[in-house]
Amino acid sequence: MSLYYTLVFIFLCIEVVIFSILALPIPTKFRRPLTLCLLKPFQLEVVQITIKCILGFILLLFADTINKVYSIETELNAASNANIKGGGIYSQDRIEVLSRKFFAQRNMYLTGMTLFLTFTVVRTFSLVQELLELKDKYRKENPEIDTAKLESEDSSEKDKLLKKIEDNEKEISRLTEKAKLLESEM
C-alpha cells in the first residue's frame, strides 16, 4: 500500500475510534467532558482547514480509484474477448490484471468508507451536542426535578402498579371461582 493510502487508512482508524466513543452509551456527566475534549481541537480554524484539505484529497483519490477500477475492468473484458476470438491470453498477464483490479478495488473501498465515515462522525457529533443541549435546557426549565427524586418516584410508582396488579389478579381468581359456583348451580 502506498504512503497516501496508508495515511487514508490511519485517518479511517481515527474516525472509527471517534465514532465508537461518540456512540457508546455513556452517562451524561462523563459524556459532556469527553465530548468537549473531542470538540476542542476541531474548533481551531487551522484544524478545520486541514481536515477539509485532507477530505478533498481523499475525494480525489476516490475518484481516481473509480477511474482505475473502470479502466482495469475494461482491459480485462477486452482481454477475455480477445481470448474468445482465439487471440490467446497468457495466464500470467491475467493474474497481473486481476491483482491490479484487486488493489484498485481495495483502494476504492478504503477511500469510500473513509468519506462515508467522515460524514457519519460529523452527524453523530452534532446529534450528541444537540442531546446535551436539550438536557441542559430541560434541567434549567425544571430545576425542581432531581434524578434521584425521579428514581424514587419511579420505584414507588412501580410498587403501586405491582400492588394494583396483584389486587386485580386476586379479583380475577375470586370472580373465576364465583363463576364456577354459579355454573355448577345451573
GROMACS .gro file of C-alpha atoms in nm:
model
  186
    1MET     CA    1   0.000   0.000   0.000
    2SER     CA    2   0.141   0.336  -0.094
    3LEU     CA    3   0.205   0.614   0.154
    4TYR     CA    4  -0.109   0.813   0.083
    5TYR     CA    5  -0.336   0.510   0.115
    6THR     CA    6  -0.161   0.427   0.442
    7LEU     CA    7  -0.242   0.780   0.562
    8VAL     CA    8  -0.603   0.735   0.449
    9PHE     CA    9  -0.616   0.411   0.650
   10ILE     CA   10  -0.481   0.590   0.958
   11PHE     CA   11  -0.744   0.862   0.910
   12LEU     CA   12  -1.010   0.590   0.885
   13CYS     CA   13  -0.888   0.428   1.210
   14ILE     CA   14  -0.903   0.764   1.389
   15GLU     CA   15  -1.259   0.815   1.264
   16VAL     CA   16  -1.359   0.467   1.383
   17VAL     CA   17  -1.224   0.543   1.732
   18ILE     CA   18  -1.402   0.880   1.749
   19PHE     CA   19  -1.729   0.728   1.625
   20SER     CA   20  -1.702   0.446   1.878
   21ILE     CA   21  -1.652   0.692   2.161
   22LEU     CA   22  -1.948   0.903   2.048
   23ALA     CA   23  -2.175   0.601   2.002
   24LEU     CA   24  -2.107   0.440   2.341
   25PRO     CA   25  -2.389   0.475   2.595
   26ILE     CA   26  -2.200   0.686   2.846
   27PRO     CA   27  -2.372   0.874   3.134
   28THR     CA   28  -2.416   1.246   3.076
   29LYS     CA   29  -2.173   1.350   3.347
   30PHE     CA   30  -1.893   1.166   3.164
   31ARG     CA   31  -2.016   1.229   2.810
   32ARG     CA   32  -2.012   1.609   2.841
   33PRO     CA   33  -1.641   1.644   2.931
   34LEU     CA   34  -1.549   1.374   2.680
   35THR     CA   35  -1.743   1.547   2.403
   36LEU     CA   36  -1.593   1.884   2.491
   37CYS     CA   37  -1.245   1.728   2.492
   38LEU     CA   38  -1.307   1.581   2.145
   39LEU     CA   39  -1.455   1.909   2.020
   40LYS     CA   40  -1.177   2.139   2.139
   41PRO     CA   41  -0.917   2.067   1.867
   42PHE     CA   42  -1.179   2.082   1.590
   43GLN     CA   43  -1.282   2.435   1.686
   44LEU     CA   44  -0.949   2.575   1.568
   45GLU     CA   45  -0.966   2.725   1.220
   46VAL     CA   46  -0.633   2.574   1.117
   47VAL     CA   47  -0.753   2.224   1.207
   48GLN     CA   48  -1.080   2.276   1.018
   49ILE     CA   49  -0.897   2.391   0.704
   50THR     CA   50  -0.654   2.100   0.731
   51ILE     CA   51  -0.936   1.847   0.763
   52LYS     CA   52  -1.118   1.998   0.465
   53CYS     CA   53  -0.799   1.972   0.258
   54ILE     CA   54  -0.745   1.610   0.365
   55LEU     CA   55  -1.104   1.525   0.276
   56GLY     CA   56  -1.058   1.695  -0.061
   57PHE     CA   57  -0.751   1.482  -0.131
   58ILE     CA   58  -0.936   1.168  -0.020
   59LEU     CA   59  -1.222   1.261  -0.254
   60LEU     CA   60  -0.971   1.297  -0.539
   61LEU     CA   61  -0.820   0.959  -0.452
   62PHE     CA   62  -1.169   0.809  -0.450
   63ALA     CA   63  -1.245   0.948  -0.796
   64ASP     CA   64  -0.907   0.824  -0.920
   65THR     CA   65  -0.966   0.472  -0.788
   66ILE     CA   66  -1.309   0.460  -0.951
   67ASN     CA   67  -1.143   0.555  -1.279
   68LYS     CA   68  -0.874   0.289  -1.229
   69VAL     CA   69  -1.128   0.017  -1.149
   70TYR     CA   70  -1.325   0.108  -1.460
   71SER     CA   71  -1.017   0.106  -1.685
   72ILE     CA   72  -0.892  -0.226  -1.544
   73GLU     CA   73  -1.236  -0.380  -1.589
   74THR     CA   74  -1.237  -0.258  -1.950
   75GLU     CA   75  -0.890  -0.404  -2.003
   76LEU     CA   76  -0.996  -0.735  -1.851
   77ASN     CA   77  -1.306  -0.753  -2.070
   78ALA     CA   78  -1.101  -0.671  -2.382
   79ALA     CA   79  -0.853  -0.944  -2.295
   80SER     CA   80  -1.125  -1.202  -2.237
   81ASN     CA   81  -1.291  -1.104  -2.568
   82ALA     CA   82  -0.956  -1.148  -2.747
   83ASN     CA   83  -0.922  -1.488  -2.582
   84ILE     CA   84  -1.267  -1.590  -2.702
   85LYS     CA   85  -1.180  -1.486  -3.059
   86GLY     CA   86  -0.872  -1.705  -3.048
   87GLY     CA   87  -0.614  -1.442  -2.966
   88GLY     CA   88  -0.489  -1.630  -2.657
   89ILE     CA   89  -0.404  -1.456  -2.331
   90TYR     CA   90  -0.126  -1.567  -2.105
   91SER     CA   91  -0.229  -1.668  -1.756
   92GLN     CA   92   0.049  -1.455  -1.610
   93ASP     CA   93  -0.096  -1.144  -1.776
   94ARG     CA   94  -0.442  -1.229  -1.647
   95ILE     CA   95  -0.312  -1.274  -1.292
   96GLU     CA   96  -0.135  -0.938  -1.313
   97VAL     CA   97  -0.452  -0.765  -1.432
   98LEU     CA   98  -0.660  -0.932  -1.163
   99SER     CA   99  -0.413  -0.830  -0.893
  100ARG     CA  100  -0.424  -0.468  -1.017
  101LYS     CA  101  -0.804  -0.490  -1.009
  102PHE     CA  102  -0.794  -0.617  -0.650
  103PHE     CA  103  -0.567  -0.334  -0.535
  104ALA     CA  104  -0.774  -0.073  -0.717
  105GLN     CA  105  -1.095  -0.204  -0.559
  106ARG     CA  106  -0.933  -0.218  -0.217
  107ASN     CA  107  -0.825   0.145  -0.250
  108MET     CA  108  -1.170   0.245  -0.374
  109TYR     CA  109  -1.341   0.084  -0.075
  110LEU     CA  110  -1.085   0.233   0.164
  111THR     CA  111  -1.134   0.589   0.040
  112GLY     CA  112  -1.510   0.550   0.004
  113MET     CA  113  -1.554   0.419   0.358
  114THR     CA  114  -1.333   0.697   0.491
  115LEU     CA  115  -1.551   0.961   0.325
  116PHE     CA  116  -1.872   0.792   0.441
  117LEU     CA  117  -1.750   0.758   0.798
  118THR     CA  118  -1.643   1.123   0.800
  119PHE     CA  119  -1.999   1.234   0.730
  120THR     CA  120  -2.133   0.982   0.981
  121VAL     CA  121  -1.900   1.107   1.256
  122VAL     CA  122  -1.992   1.470   1.187
  123ARG     CA  123  -2.364   1.391   1.203
  124THR     CA  124  -2.327   1.178   1.517
  125PHE     CA  125  -2.126   1.451   1.684
  126SER     CA  126  -2.394   1.712   1.606
  127LEU     CA  127  -2.664   1.478   1.743
  128VAL     CA  128  -2.470   1.425   2.066
  129GLN     CA  129  -2.421   1.801   2.103
  130GLU     CA  130  -2.792   1.861   2.044
  131LEU     CA  131  -2.881   1.595   2.300
  132LEU     CA  132  -2.656   1.755   2.562
  133GLU     CA  133  -2.802   2.100   2.490
  134LEU     CA  134  -3.158   1.970   2.523
  135LYS     CA  135  -3.073   1.802   2.854
  136ASP     CA  136  -2.926   2.130   2.983
  137LYS     CA  137  -3.230   2.326   2.866
  138TYR     CA  138  -3.464   2.077   3.030
  139ARG     CA  139  -3.274   2.090   3.359
  140LYS     CA  140  -3.276   2.472   3.356
  141GLU     CA  141  -3.650   2.482   3.290
  142ASN     CA  142  -3.727   2.218   3.555
  143PRO     CA  143  -3.488   2.268   3.847
  144GLU     CA  144  -3.731   2.105   4.091
  145ILE     CA  145  -3.693   1.771   3.914
  146ASP     CA  146  -3.399   1.580   4.051
  147THR     CA  147  -3.286   1.249   3.906
  148ALA     CA  148  -3.269   1.085   4.249
  149LYS     CA  149  -3.621   1.206   4.316
  150LEU     CA  150  -3.734   1.069   3.981
  151GLU     CA  151  -3.579   0.731   4.059
  152SER     CA  152  -3.751   0.714   4.399
  153GLU     CA  153  -4.082   0.820   4.239
  154ASP     CA  154  -4.033   0.555   3.974
  155SER     CA  155  -3.975   0.286   4.236
  156SER     CA  156  -4.278   0.398   4.441
  157GLU     CA  157  -4.487   0.410   4.122
  158LYS     CA  158  -4.362   0.064   4.036
  159ASP     CA  159  -4.460  -0.065   4.380
  160LYS     CA  160  -4.809   0.088   4.340
  161LEU     CA  161  -4.853  -0.074   4.000
  162LEU     CA  162  -4.735  -0.413   4.128
  163LYS     CA  163  -4.981  -0.389   4.419
  164LYS     CA  164  -5.261  -0.298   4.178
  165ILE     CA  165  -5.173  -0.593   3.951
  166GLU     CA  166  -5.175  -0.827   4.250
  167ASP     CA  167  -5.517  -0.696   4.361
  168ASN     CA  168  -5.653  -0.738   4.009
  169GLU     CA  169  -5.524  -1.097   3.993
  170LYS     CA  170  -5.695  -1.176   4.324
  171GLU     CA  171  -6.018  -1.023   4.194
  172ILE     CA  172  -5.993  -1.229   3.874
  173SER     CA  173  -5.940  -1.552   4.069
  174ARG     CA  174  -6.233  -1.466   4.302
  175LEU     CA  175  -6.463  -1.395   4.009
  176THR     CA  176  -6.350  -1.715   3.835
  177GLU     CA  177  -6.442  -1.922   4.142
  178LYS     CA  178  -6.775  -1.742   4.167
  179ALA     CA  179  -6.845  -1.817   3.801
  180LYS     CA  180  -6.766  -2.185   3.855
  181LEU     CA  181  -7.005  -2.200   4.154
  182LEU     CA  182  -7.282  -2.034   3.951
  183GLU     CA  183  -7.217  -2.275   3.665
  184SER     CA  184  -7.240  -2.576   3.894
  185GLU     CA  185  -7.571  -2.446   4.040
  186MET     CA  186  -7.725  -2.428   3.696
   0.00000   0.00000   0.00000
